[in-house]
Amino acid sequence: MWENLHIVIQNFANSVNEHLAAFSIASLVIFLALGFLGAPFLIWSLFGFIVLIGFGAPWGALLAWTLLTILGGIPPIRTSIVSQGVLLLLKKLEFLPKISQTELEAIEAGTVWTEGELFSGKPDFTRLITEPYPLMSEDEKLFMDGPCERLCAMIDDWKIWQSRELPPDIWNFIRKEKFLGLIIPKEYGGLGFSAMGHSEVIRKIATRSSAVIIYVMVPNSLGPAELLIHYGTEDQKKRMLPRLATGEDIPCFALTEPLAGSDAGSITSNGVLFKGADGGLQIRLNWDKRWITLASISTILGLAFQLRDPDNLLGKGVNLGI
């Protein structure tokens, strides 16, 4: 009798194990399919509920899963309880860095293009293919076919790699042909290229040498020239931009620090506004920068730092941001 009962129990256990194995495989296949198709949250919740029942989960687990589904699947509840709770906690802990007015203006200045669709996981490829792209101007085309081609022909990337130095003839050619003044307006001695023309020059040289392109790319990216164009006085523009365009002055942009890089809001370099002995406004600086491209040969430094005005001399508050 006991032997027969043992056999029955053993057969039942084997049957259950076989069904669980099949159920596990099916669950894994469905899990991968839902992930591939980007299933909505409620579908995932229903799938999880079925899996829990299939594996014989206790009522407590089913109840907890149901509560999670309600919290995460119903937008008004998720917003009012989960999102608001997390934000309040982060604010209370002062976990998030404060954004200055300058940084806020920069964040709100841009718009969303097809990258918004790409990050959503559902890009409209028809729109991407049919999007009208800008064309280069005649001056930009002539520069690409002329100086840019000649510069690429001069470059021997292997020799540059071996010597760890840019040959004088290449460096002189870059300065003579105003490769450092691509974005500087023509009235200030530059080439006045569009974003498209600038991008094409950078792309072309990058196919020849990563070292050479850094010498061209950095002065034309965010730095002294760009900042002077937007925020400099007319006297500063007339005095500095022509020299930057021809390479008489070499710029660098000092943003990165030992503990701050892409997160510019966390830089610790700081300046304090005060009145000097003559009554004029001055800034006392304390800064530590690292990994600044072209710093060793630069003659004009764009310096990023947190500015404070403890006596409110500018009438704009104490913390002025970067």
PDB file of C-alpha atoms in Angstrom:
ATOM      1  CA  MET A   1       0.000   0.000   0.000  1.00  0.00           C
ATOM      2  CA  TRP A   2       2.694   2.464   1.028  1.00  0.00           C
ATOM      3  CA  GLU A   3       4.679   1.563  -2.049  1.00  0.00           C
ATOM      4  CA  ASN A   4       1.681   2.343  -4.305  1.00  0.00           C
ATOM      5  CA  LEU A   5       1.094   5.670  -2.533  1.00  0.00           C
ATOM      6  CA  HIS A   6       4.756   6.551  -2.941  1.00  0.00           C
ATOM      7  CA  ILE A   7       4.537   5.782  -6.666  1.00  0.00           C
ATOM      8  CA  VAL A   8       1.425   7.977  -7.039  1.00  0.00           C
ATOM      9  CA  ILE A   9       3.085  10.873  -5.237  1.00  0.00           C
ATOM     10  CA  GLN A  10       6.234  10.480  -7.305  1.00  0.00           C
ATOM     11  CA  ASN A  11       4.252  10.476 -10.575  1.00  0.00           C
ATOM     12  CA  PHE A  12       2.327  13.557  -9.483  1.00  0.00           C
ATOM     13  CA  ALA A  13       5.567  15.383  -8.586  1.00  0.00           C
ATOM     14  CA  ASN A  14       7.095  14.483 -11.952  1.00  0.00           C
ATOM     15  CA  SER A  15       3.982  15.737 -13.739  1.00  0.00           C
ATOM     16  CA  VAL A  16       4.069  19.027 -11.811  1.00  0.00           C
ATOM     17  CA  ASN A  17       7.772  19.498 -12.548  1.00  0.00           C
ATOM     18  CA  GLU A  18       7.177  18.890 -16.251  1.00  0.00           C
ATOM     19  CA  HIS A  19       4.350  21.421 -16.344  1.00  0.00           C
ATOM     20  CA  LEU A  20       6.403  23.985 -14.396  1.00  0.00           C
ATOM     21  CA  ALA A  21       9.303  23.560 -16.781  1.00  0.00           C
ATOM     22  CA  ALA A  22       7.029  24.083 -19.785  1.00  0.00           C
ATOM     23  CA  PHE A  23       5.364  27.040 -18.081  1.00  0.00           C
ATOM     24  CA  SER A  24       8.767  28.574 -17.272  1.00  0.00           C
ATOM     25  CA  ILE A  25       9.923  28.301 -20.882  1.00  0.00           C
ATOM     26  CA  ALA A  26       6.662  29.778 -22.158  1.00  0.00           C
ATOM     27  CA  SER A  27       6.916  32.623 -19.643  1.00  0.00           C
ATOM     28  CA  LEU A  28      10.467  33.407 -20.779  1.00  0.00           C
ATOM     29  CA  VAL A  29       9.432  33.485 -24.454  1.00  0.00           C
ATOM     30  CA  ILE A  30       6.495  35.807 -23.687  1.00  0.00           C
ATOM     31  CA  PHE A  31       8.770  38.012 -21.530  1.00  0.00           C
ATOM     32  CA  LEU A  32      11.223  38.476 -24.407  1.00  0.00           C
ATOM     33  CA  ALA A  33       8.398  39.104 -26.878  1.00  0.00           C
ATOM     34  CA  LEU A  34       6.822  41.790 -24.677  1.00  0.00           C
ATOM     35  CA  GLY A  35      10.190  43.480 -24.293  1.00  0.00           C
ATOM     36  CA  PHE A  36      10.845  43.403 -28.047  1.00  0.00           C
ATOM     37  CA  LEU A  37       7.405  44.831 -28.839  1.00  0.00           C
ATOM     38  CA  GLY A  38       7.631  47.509 -26.128  1.00  0.00           C
ATOM     39  CA  ALA A  39       4.431  46.408 -24.411  1.00  0.00           C
ATOM     40  CA  PRO A  40       2.682  48.968 -22.172  1.00  0.00           C
ATOM     41  CA  PHE A  41       2.870  48.747 -18.393  1.00  0.00           C
ATOM     42  CA  LEU A  42      -0.610  47.246 -17.938  1.00  0.00           C
ATOM     43  CA  ILE A  43       0.235  44.322 -20.254  1.00  0.00           C
ATOM     44  CA  TRP A  44       3.366  43.663 -18.208  1.00  0.00           C
ATOM     45  CA  SER A  45       1.284  43.775 -15.038  1.00  0.00           C
ATOM     46  CA  LEU A  46      -1.235  41.263 -16.386  1.00  0.00           C
ATOM     47  CA  PHE A  47       1.605  39.003 -17.533  1.00  0.00           C
ATOM     48  CA  GLY A  48       3.211  39.160 -14.096  1.00  0.00           C
ATOM     49  CA  PHE A  49      -0.110  38.309 -12.455  1.00  0.00           C
ATOM     50  CA  ILE A  50      -0.505  35.216 -14.661  1.00  0.00           C
ATOM     51  CA  VAL A  51       3.073  34.108 -13.942  1.00  0.00           C
ATOM     52  CA  LEU A  52       2.529  34.425 -10.183  1.00  0.00           C
ATOM     53  CA  ILE A  53      -0.638  32.354 -10.366  1.00  0.00           C
ATOM     54  CA  GLY A  54       1.097  29.786 -12.590  1.00  0.00           C
ATOM     55  CA  PHE A  55       3.878  29.310 -10.051  1.00  0.00           C
ATOM     56  CA  GLY A  56       1.378  29.067  -7.201  1.00  0.00           C
ATOM     57  CA  ALA A  57       2.340  32.322  -5.480  1.00  0.00           C
ATOM     58  CA  PRO A  58       0.608  33.009  -2.112  1.00  0.00           C
ATOM     59  CA  TRP A  59      -2.248  35.505  -1.827  1.00  0.00           C
ATOM     60  CA  GLY A  60       0.072  38.031  -0.183  1.00  0.00           C
ATOM     61  CA  ALA A  61       2.273  38.154  -3.290  1.00  0.00           C
ATOM     62  CA  LEU A  62      -0.759  38.511  -5.558  1.00  0.00           C
ATOM     63  CA  LEU A  63      -2.100  41.359  -3.412  1.00  0.00           C
ATOM     64  CA  ALA A  64       1.287  43.137  -3.425  1.00  0.00           C
ATOM     65  CA  TRP A  65       1.501  42.786  -7.221  1.00  0.00           C
ATOM     66  CA  THR A  66      -2.011  44.210  -7.584  1.00  0.00           C
ATOM     67  CA  LEU A  67      -1.089  47.243  -5.460  1.00  0.00           C
ATOM     68  CA  LEU A  68       2.071  47.817  -7.545  1.00  0.00           C
ATOM     69  CA  THR A  69      -0.037  47.608 -10.706  1.00  0.00           C
ATOM     70  CA  ILE A  70      -2.442  50.236  -9.391  1.00  0.00           C
ATOM     71  CA  LEU A  71       0.409  52.535  -8.274  1.00  0.00           C
ATOM     72  CA  GLY A  72       2.341  52.240 -11.514  1.00  0.00           C
ATOM     73  CA  GLY A  73      -0.382  51.707 -14.085  1.00  0.00           C
ATOM     74  CA  ILE A  74      -2.859  54.474 -13.323  1.00  0.00           C
ATOM     75  CA  PRO A  75      -1.239  57.838 -14.255  1.00  0.00           C
ATOM     76  CA  PRO A  76      -3.085  60.109 -11.754  1.00  0.00           C
ATOM     77  CA  ILE A  77      -2.243  57.771  -8.857  1.00  0.00           C
ATOM     78  CA  ARG A  78       1.353  57.305 -10.024  1.00  0.00           C
ATOM     79  CA  THR A  79       1.838  61.074 -10.373  1.00  0.00           C
ATOM     80  CA  SER A  80       0.273  62.057  -7.052  1.00  0.00           C
ATOM     81  CA  ILE A  81       1.776  59.308  -4.906  1.00  0.00           C
ATOM     82  CA  VAL A  82       4.955  57.919  -6.483  1.00  0.00           C
ATOM     83  CA  SER A  83       6.371  60.842  -8.492  1.00  0.00           C
ATOM     84  CA  GLN A  84       5.410  63.535  -5.974  1.00  0.00           C
ATOM     85  CA  GLY A  85       6.770  61.441  -3.109  1.00  0.00           C
ATOM     86  CA  VAL A  86      10.122  60.866  -4.816  1.00  0.00           C
ATOM     87  CA  LEU A  87      10.472  64.568  -5.740  1.00  0.00           C
ATOM     88  CA  LEU A  88       9.636  65.691  -2.191  1.00  0.00           C
ATOM     89  CA  LEU A  89      12.204  63.271  -0.799  1.00  0.00           C
ATOM     90  CA  LEU A  90      14.897  64.496  -3.225  1.00  0.00           C
ATOM     91  CA  LYS A  91      14.138  68.120  -2.325  1.00  0.00           C
ATOM     92  CA  LYS A  92      14.199  67.391   1.392  1.00  0.00           C
ATOM     93  CA  LEU A  93      17.555  65.639   1.083  1.00  0.00           C
ATOM     94  CA  GLU A  94      18.818  68.484  -1.196  1.00  0.00           C
ATOM     95  CA  PHE A  95      19.996  65.769  -3.556  1.00  0.00           C
ATOM     96  CA  LEU A  96      19.448  67.725  -6.778  1.00  0.00           C
ATOM     97  CA  PRO A  97      21.861  70.571  -7.689  1.00  0.00           C
ATOM     98  CA  LYS A  98      20.369  74.027  -7.995  1.00  0.00           C
ATOM     99  CA  ILE A  99      20.060  75.494 -11.493  1.00  0.00           C
ATOM    100  CA  SER A 100      21.127  79.098 -11.999  1.00  0.00           C
ATOM    101  CA  GLN A 101      19.203  81.526 -14.182  1.00  0.00           C
ATOM    102  CA  THR A 102      21.891  81.276 -16.876  1.00  0.00           C
ATOM    103  CA  GLU A 103      21.688  77.477 -16.916  1.00  0.00           C
ATOM    104  CA  LEU A 104      17.879  77.590 -16.947  1.00  0.00           C
ATOM    105  CA  GLU A 105      17.903  79.865 -19.996  1.00  0.00           C
ATOM    106  CA  ALA A 106      20.296  77.491 -21.766  1.00  0.00           C
ATOM    107  CA  ILE A 107      18.095  74.470 -21.013  1.00  0.00           C
ATOM    108  CA  GLU A 108      14.940  76.179 -22.256  1.00  0.00           C
ATOM    109  CA  ALA A 109      16.599  77.630 -25.377  1.00  0.00           C
ATOM    110  CA  GLY A 110      16.549  74.449 -27.446  1.00  0.00           C
ATOM    111  CA  THR A 111      13.805  72.505 -29.151  1.00  0.00           C
ATOM    112  CA  VAL A 112      13.137  68.807 -29.675  1.00  0.00           C
ATOM    113  CA  TRP A 113      13.692  67.315 -33.129  1.00  0.00           C
ATOM    114  CA  THR A 114      13.707  63.665 -34.160  1.00  0.00           C
ATOM    115  CA  GLU A 115      15.937  62.797 -31.179  1.00  0.00           C
ATOM    116  CA  GLY A 116      12.746  62.937 -29.113  1.00  0.00           C
ATOM    117  CA  GLU A 117      11.313  60.137 -31.230  1.00  0.00           C
ATOM    118  CA  LEU A 118      14.548  58.159 -31.052  1.00  0.00           C
ATOM    119  CA  PHE A 119      14.565  58.260 -27.245  1.00  0.00           C
ATOM    120  CA  SER A 120      10.903  57.231 -27.184  1.00  0.00           C
ATOM    121  CA  GLY A 121      11.855  54.018 -28.990  1.00  0.00           C
ATOM    122  CA  LYS A 122       9.408  54.674 -31.822  1.00  0.00           C
ATOM    123  CA  PRO A 123      11.184  56.853 -34.423  1.00  0.00           C
ATOM    124  CA  ASP A 124       9.353  57.947 -37.552  1.00  0.00           C
ATOM    125  CA  PHE A 125      11.828  56.766 -40.205  1.00  0.00           C
ATOM    126  CA  THR A 126       9.740  58.246 -43.013  1.00  0.00           C
ATOM    127  CA  ARG A 127      10.160  61.661 -41.443  1.00  0.00           C
ATOM    128  CA  LEU A 128      13.893  61.090 -40.992  1.00  0.00           C
ATOM    129  CA  ILE A 129      14.357  60.112 -44.640  1.00  0.00           C
ATOM    130  CA  THR A 130      12.252  62.977 -46.044  1.00  0.00           C
ATOM    131  CA  GLU A 131      13.650  65.667 -43.720  1.00  0.00           C
ATOM    132  CA  PRO A 132      15.075  68.552 -45.791  1.00  0.00           C
ATOM    133  CA  TYR A 133      18.687  69.086 -44.770  1.00  0.00           C
ATOM    134  CA  PRO A 134      20.565  72.384 -45.247  1.00  0.00           C
ATOM    135  CA  LEU A 135      23.114  72.779 -48.027  1.00  0.00           C
ATOM    136  CA  MET A 136      26.539  74.394 -47.946  1.00  0.00           C
ATOM    137  CA  SER A 137      27.061  77.852 -49.406  1.00  0.00           C
ATOM    138  CA  GLU A 138      29.350  78.427 -52.393  1.00  0.00           C
ATOM    139  CA  ASP A 139      32.120  79.775 -50.120  1.00  0.00           C
ATOM    140  CA  GLU A 140      31.870  76.673 -47.964  1.00  0.00           C
ATOM    141  CA  LYS A 141      32.018  74.369 -51.008  1.00  0.00           C
ATOM    142  CA  LEU A 142      35.090  76.193 -52.345  1.00  0.00           C
ATOM    143  CA  PHE A 143      36.776  75.871 -48.955  1.00  0.00           C
ATOM    144  CA  MET A 144      36.005  72.144 -48.821  1.00  0.00           C
ATOM    145  CA  ASP A 145      37.412  71.587 -52.331  1.00  0.00           C
ATOM    146  CA  GLY A 146      40.390  73.880 -51.751  1.00  0.00           C
ATOM    147  CA  PRO A 147      42.076  74.430 -48.355  1.00  0.00           C
ATOM    148  CA  CYS A 148      40.337  71.483 -46.709  1.00  0.00           C
ATOM    149  CA  GLU A 149      41.467  69.043 -49.409  1.00  0.00           C
ATOM    150  CA  ARG A 150      45.021  70.432 -49.336  1.00  0.00           C
ATOM    151  CA  LEU A 151      45.191  70.102 -45.547  1.00  0.00           C
ATOM    152  CA  CYS A 152      44.045  66.483 -45.714  1.00  0.00           C
ATOM    153  CA  ALA A 153      46.696  65.772 -48.363  1.00  0.00           C
ATOM    154  CA  MET A 154      49.402  67.219 -46.086  1.00  0.00           C
ATOM    155  CA  ILE A 155      48.525  65.027 -43.110  1.00  0.00           C
ATOM    156  CA  ASP A 156      50.520  61.897 -42.345  1.00  0.00           C
ATOM    157  CA  ASP A 157      48.734  60.583 -39.271  1.00  0.00           C
ATOM    158  CA  TRP A 158      51.333  57.881 -38.644  1.00  0.00           C
ATOM    159  CA  LYS A 159      54.159  60.434 -38.421  1.00  0.00           C
ATOM    160  CA  ILE A 160      52.094  62.626 -36.093  1.00  0.00           C
ATOM    161  CA  TRP A 161      51.406  59.606 -33.894  1.00  0.00           C
ATOM    162  CA  GLN A 162      55.092  58.682 -33.826  1.00  0.00           C
ATOM    163  CA  SER A 163      56.383  62.182 -33.051  1.00  0.00           C
ATOM    164  CA  ARG A 164      53.487  63.174 -30.744  1.00  0.00           C
ATOM    165  CA  GLU A 165      53.707  66.609 -32.357  1.00  0.00           C
ATOM    166  CA  LEU A 166      51.893  68.542 -35.069  1.00  0.00           C
ATOM    167  CA  PRO A 167      54.337  69.401 -37.900  1.00  0.00           C
ATOM    168  CA  PRO A 168      54.993  73.167 -38.272  1.00  0.00           C
ATOM    169  CA  ASP A 169      53.892  73.222 -41.931  1.00  0.00           C
ATOM    170  CA  ILE A 170      50.474  71.797 -41.030  1.00  0.00           C
ATOM    171  CA  TRP A 171      50.065  74.138 -38.068  1.00  0.00           C
ATOM    172  CA  ASN A 172      51.042  77.171 -40.166  1.00  0.00           C
ATOM    173  CA  PHE A 173      48.650  76.118 -42.946  1.00  0.00           C
ATOM    174  CA  ILE A 174      45.783  75.784 -40.452  1.00  0.00           C
ATOM    175  CA  ARG A 175      46.382  79.308 -39.175  1.00  0.00           C
ATOM    176  CA  LYS A 176      46.978  80.862 -42.599  1.00  0.00           C
ATOM    177  CA  GLU A 177      43.756  79.457 -44.108  1.00  0.00           C
ATOM    178  CA  LYS A 178      41.713  80.478 -41.040  1.00  0.00           C
ATOM    179  CA  PHE A 179      40.699  76.977 -40.001  1.00  0.00           C
ATOM    180  CA  LEU A 180      40.549  78.392 -36.474  1.00  0.00           C
ATOM    181  CA  GLY A 181      38.027  81.031 -37.543  1.00  0.00           C
ATOM    182  CA  LEU A 182      35.331  78.910 -39.147  1.00  0.00           C
ATOM    183  CA  ILE A 183      32.557  80.285 -36.913  1.00  0.00           C
ATOM    184  CA  ILE A 184      33.909  83.843 -36.589  1.00  0.00           C
ATOM    185  CA  PRO A 185      31.925  86.347 -38.733  1.00  0.00           C
ATOM    186  CA  LYS A 186      33.646  87.756 -41.812  1.00  0.00           C
ATOM    187  CA  GLU A 187      33.480  91.326 -40.462  1.00  0.00           C
ATOM    188  CA  TYR A 188      35.824  90.209 -37.681  1.00  0.00           C
ATOM    189  CA  GLY A 189      38.278  88.398 -39.944  1.00  0.00           C
ATOM    190  CA  GLY A 190      36.775  84.915 -39.856  1.00  0.00           C
ATOM    191  CA  LEU A 191      35.119  82.732 -42.481  1.00  0.00           C
ATOM    192  CA  GLY A 192      31.572  83.077 -41.143  1.00  0.00           C
ATOM    193  CA  PHE A 193      30.579  79.499 -41.921  1.00  0.00           C
ATOM    194  CA  SER A 194      27.166  78.077 -41.106  1.00  0.00           C
ATOM    195  CA  ALA A 195      26.739  75.164 -38.707  1.00  0.00           C
ATOM    196  CA  MET A 196      26.505  72.913 -41.760  1.00  0.00           C
ATOM    197  CA  GLY A 197      29.751  74.199 -43.283  1.00  0.00           C
ATOM    198  CA  HIS A 198      31.537  74.003 -39.945  1.00  0.00           C
ATOM    199  CA  SER A 199      30.327  70.429 -39.434  1.00  0.00           C
ATOM    200  CA  GLU A 200      31.438  69.307 -42.907  1.00  0.00           C
ATOM    201  CA  VAL A 201      34.967  70.678 -42.439  1.00  0.00           C
ATOM    202  CA  ILE A 202      35.294  68.915 -39.077  1.00  0.00           C
ATOM    203  CA  ARG A 203      33.918  65.666 -40.527  1.00  0.00           C
ATOM    204  CA  LYS A 204      36.350  65.755 -43.475  1.00  0.00           C
ATOM    205  CA  ILE A 205      39.498  66.359 -41.441  1.00  0.00           C
ATOM    206  CA  ALA A 206      38.434  63.747 -38.866  1.00  0.00           C
ATOM    207  CA  THR A 207      38.729  61.077 -41.568  1.00  0.00           C
ATOM    208  CA  ARG A 208      42.447  61.855 -41.805  1.00  0.00           C
ATOM    209  CA  SER A 209      43.658  62.501 -38.265  1.00  0.00           C
ATOM    210  CA  SER A 210      42.142  62.632 -34.791  1.00  0.00           C
ATOM    211  CA  ALA A 211      45.060  64.789 -33.612  1.00  0.00           C
ATOM    212  CA  VAL A 212      44.712  67.444 -36.301  1.00  0.00           C
ATOM    213  CA  ILE A 213      40.963  67.663 -35.923  1.00  0.00           C
ATOM    214  CA  ILE A 214      41.299  68.494 -32.226  1.00  0.00           C
ATOM    215  CA  TYR A 215      43.435  71.530 -33.100  1.00  0.00           C
ATOM    216  CA  VAL A 216      40.709  72.696 -35.496  1.00  0.00           C
ATOM    217  CA  MET A 217      37.641  71.568 -33.604  1.00  0.00           C
ATOM    218  CA  VAL A 218      38.306  72.986 -30.127  1.00  0.00           C
ATOM    219  CA  PRO A 219      38.787  76.666 -31.118  1.00  0.00           C
ATOM    220  CA  ASN A 220      35.589  76.463 -33.189  1.00  0.00           C
ATOM    221  CA  SER A 221      33.482  74.848 -30.480  1.00  0.00           C
ATOM    222  CA  LEU A 222      32.117  76.491 -27.335  1.00  0.00           C
ATOM    223  CA  GLY A 223      34.906  78.697 -26.041  1.00  0.00           C
ATOM    224  CA  PRO A 224      36.329  82.232 -26.187  1.00  0.00           C
ATOM    225  CA  ALA A 225      35.357  82.985 -29.818  1.00  0.00           C
ATOM    226  CA  GLU A 226      31.787  81.728 -29.440  1.00  0.00           C
ATOM    227  CA  LEU A 227      31.362  83.555 -26.131  1.00  0.00           C
ATOM    228  CA  LEU A 228      32.821  86.787 -27.504  1.00  0.00           C
ATOM    229  CA  ILE A 229      30.471  86.667 -30.518  1.00  0.00           C
ATOM    230  CA  HIS A 230      27.414  86.424 -28.290  1.00  0.00           C
ATOM    231  CA  TYR A 231      28.418  88.344 -25.166  1.00  0.00           C
ATOM    232  CA  GLY A 232      31.552  90.390 -25.879  1.00  0.00           C
ATOM    233  CA  THR A 233      31.647  94.164 -26.222  1.00  0.00           C
ATOM    234  CA  GLU A 234      32.312  95.636 -29.653  1.00  0.00           C
ATOM    235  CA  ASP A 235      35.796  96.630 -28.533  1.00  0.00           C
ATOM    236  CA  GLN A 236      36.528  93.062 -27.395  1.00  0.00           C
ATOM    237  CA  LYS A 237      35.242  91.635 -30.679  1.00  0.00           C
ATOM    238  CA  LYS A 238      37.359  93.970 -32.834  1.00  0.00           C
ATOM    239  CA  ARG A 239      40.440  93.372 -30.710  1.00  0.00           C
ATOM    240  CA  MET A 240      40.285  89.605 -30.113  1.00  0.00           C
ATOM    241  CA  LEU A 241      38.277  87.895 -32.853  1.00  0.00           C
ATOM    242  CA  PRO A 242      40.625  88.747 -35.789  1.00  0.00           C
ATOM    243  CA  ARG A 243      43.583  87.394 -33.821  1.00  0.00           C
ATOM    244  CA  LEU A 244      41.646  84.217 -32.976  1.00  0.00           C
ATOM    245  CA  ALA A 245      40.618  83.759 -36.621  1.00  0.00           C
ATOM    246  CA  THR A 246      44.214  83.773 -37.865  1.00  0.00           C
ATOM    247  CA  GLY A 247      45.682  81.815 -34.967  1.00  0.00           C
ATOM    248  CA  GLU A 248      47.727  84.702 -33.605  1.00  0.00           C
ATOM    249  CA  ASP A 249      45.909  83.914 -30.387  1.00  0.00           C
ATOM    250  CA  ILE A 250      45.083  80.312 -29.444  1.00  0.00           C
ATOM    251  CA  PRO A 251      41.980  79.762 -27.297  1.00  0.00           C
ATOM    252  CA  CYS A 252      41.031  77.088 -24.811  1.00  0.00           C
ATOM    253  CA  PHE A 253      37.911  76.578 -22.739  1.00  0.00           C
ATOM    254  CA  ALA A 254      38.519  75.750 -19.063  1.00  0.00           C
ATOM    255  CA  LEU A 255      35.398  73.991 -17.854  1.00  0.00           C
ATOM    256  CA  THR A 256      36.485  70.529 -16.685  1.00  0.00           C
ATOM    257  CA  GLU A 257      37.774  69.995 -13.153  1.00  0.00           C
ATOM    258  CA  PRO A 258      39.136  66.987 -11.222  1.00  0.00           C
ATOM    259  CA  LEU A 259      35.627  66.240  -9.936  1.00  0.00           C
ATOM    260  CA  ALA A 260      33.415  67.927 -12.556  1.00  0.00           C
ATOM    261  CA  GLY A 261      33.089  67.503 -16.293  1.00  0.00           C
ATOM    262  CA  SER A 262      29.919  66.963 -18.257  1.00  0.00           C
ATOM    263  CA  ASP A 263      27.922  68.074 -15.202  1.00  0.00           C
ATOM    264  CA  ALA A 264      28.903  71.726 -15.418  1.00  0.00           C
ATOM    265  CA  GLY A 265      26.644  72.651 -12.508  1.00  0.00           C
ATOM    266  CA  SER A 266      28.950  70.835 -10.079  1.00  0.00           C
ATOM    267  CA  ILE A 267      32.105  72.859 -10.770  1.00  0.00           C
ATOM    268  CA  THR A 268      33.698  74.299  -7.629  1.00  0.00           C
ATOM    269  CA  SER A 269      35.919  76.995  -9.184  1.00  0.00           C
ATOM    270  CA  ASN A 270      34.581  80.280  -7.885  1.00  0.00           C
ATOM    271  CA  GLY A 271      34.853  84.025  -8.126  1.00  0.00           C
ATOM    272  CA  VAL A 272      33.802  86.791  -5.732  1.00  0.00           C
ATOM    273  CA  LEU A 273      32.852  90.309  -6.824  1.00  0.00           C
ATOM    274  CA  PHE A 274      34.270  93.209  -4.810  1.00  0.00           C
ATOM    275  CA  LYS A 275      35.228  96.849  -5.191  1.00  0.00           C
ATOM    276  CA  GLY A 276      38.904  97.580  -5.602  1.00  0.00           C
ATOM    277  CA  ALA A 277      40.862 100.460  -4.103  1.00  0.00           C
ATOM    278  CA  ASP A 278      39.900 102.657  -7.058  1.00  0.00           C
ATOM    279  CA  GLY A 279      36.208 101.855  -6.589  1.00  0.00           C
ATOM    280  CA  GLY A 280      36.014  99.697  -9.700  1.00  0.00           C
ATOM    281  CA  LEU A 281      34.491  96.231  -9.763  1.00  0.00           C
ATOM    282  CA  GLN A 282      36.931  93.323  -9.612  1.00  0.00           C
ATOM    283  CA  ILE A 283      36.694  89.544  -9.314  1.00  0.00           C
ATOM    284  CA  ARG A 284      38.800  87.447  -6.947  1.00  0.00           C
ATOM    285  CA  LEU A 285      39.214  83.985  -8.522  1.00  0.00           C
ATOM    286  CA  ASN A 286      39.979  80.598  -7.020  1.00  0.00           C
ATOM    287  CA  TRP A 287      40.021  77.773  -9.562  1.00  0.00           C
ATOM    288  CA  ASP A 288      41.390  74.324 -10.323  1.00  0.00           C
ATOM    289  CA  LYS A 289      41.021  72.945 -13.864  1.00  0.00           C
ATOM    290  CA  ARG A 290      42.129  69.739 -15.544  1.00  0.00           C
ATOM    291  CA  TRP A 291      42.098  68.081 -19.014  1.00  0.00           C
ATOM    292  CA  ILE A 292      41.827  71.424 -20.857  1.00  0.00           C
ATOM    293  CA  THR A 293      42.641  70.875 -24.539  1.00  0.00           C
ATOM    294  CA  LEU A 294      45.250  73.319 -25.984  1.00  0.00           C
ATOM    295  CA  ALA A 295      45.846  74.809 -22.512  1.00  0.00           C
ATOM    296  CA  SER A 296      49.615  74.465 -22.836  1.00  0.00           C
ATOM    297  CA  ILE A 297      49.753  76.695 -25.946  1.00  0.00           C
ATOM    298  CA  SER A 298      46.688  78.900 -25.422  1.00  0.00           C
ATOM    299  CA  THR A 299      46.915  82.678 -25.122  1.00  0.00           C
ATOM    300  CA  ILE A 300      43.219  83.360 -24.423  1.00  0.00           C
ATOM    301  CA  LEU A 301      41.446  81.412 -21.726  1.00  0.00           C
ATOM    302  CA  GLY A 302      37.678  80.973 -21.459  1.00  0.00           C
ATOM    303  CA  LEU A 303      37.169  80.262 -17.781  1.00  0.00           C
ATOM    304  CA  ALA A 304      33.984  78.750 -16.316  1.00  0.00           C
ATOM    305  CA  PHE A 305      33.392  79.382 -12.616  1.00  0.00           C
ATOM    306  CA  GLN A 306      30.636  79.984 -10.082  1.00  0.00           C
ATOM    307  CA  LEU A 307      30.297  83.737  -9.433  1.00  0.00           C
ATOM    308  CA  ARG A 308      29.146  85.194  -6.115  1.00  0.00           C
ATOM    309  CA  ASP A 309      28.237  88.797  -5.367  1.00  0.00           C
ATOM    310  CA  PRO A 310      28.021  88.889  -1.540  1.00  0.00           C
ATOM    311  CA  ASP A 311      27.419  92.676  -1.428  1.00  0.00           C
ATOM    312  CA  ASN A 312      24.938  92.573  -4.337  1.00  0.00           C
ATOM    313  CA  LEU A 313      27.046  95.103  -6.260  1.00  0.00           C
ATOM    314  CA  LEU A 314      25.350  94.188  -9.557  1.00  0.00           C
ATOM    315  CA  GLY A 315      21.865  94.172  -8.027  1.00  0.00           C
ATOM    316  CA  LYS A 316      21.203  90.637  -9.274  1.00  0.00           C
ATOM    317  CA  GLY A 317      21.417  88.706  -6.023  1.00  0.00           C
ATOM    318  CA  VAL A 318      24.229  86.917  -4.220  1.00  0.00           C
ATOM    319  CA  ASN A 319      24.643  83.720  -6.269  1.00  0.00           C
ATOM    320  CA  LEU A 320      24.954  84.585  -9.956  1.00  0.00           C
ATOM    321  CA  GLY A 321      25.697  81.040 -11.173  1.00  0.00           C
ATOM    322  CA  ILE A 322      28.247  80.088 -13.809  1.00  0.00           C
TER     323      ILE A 322
END
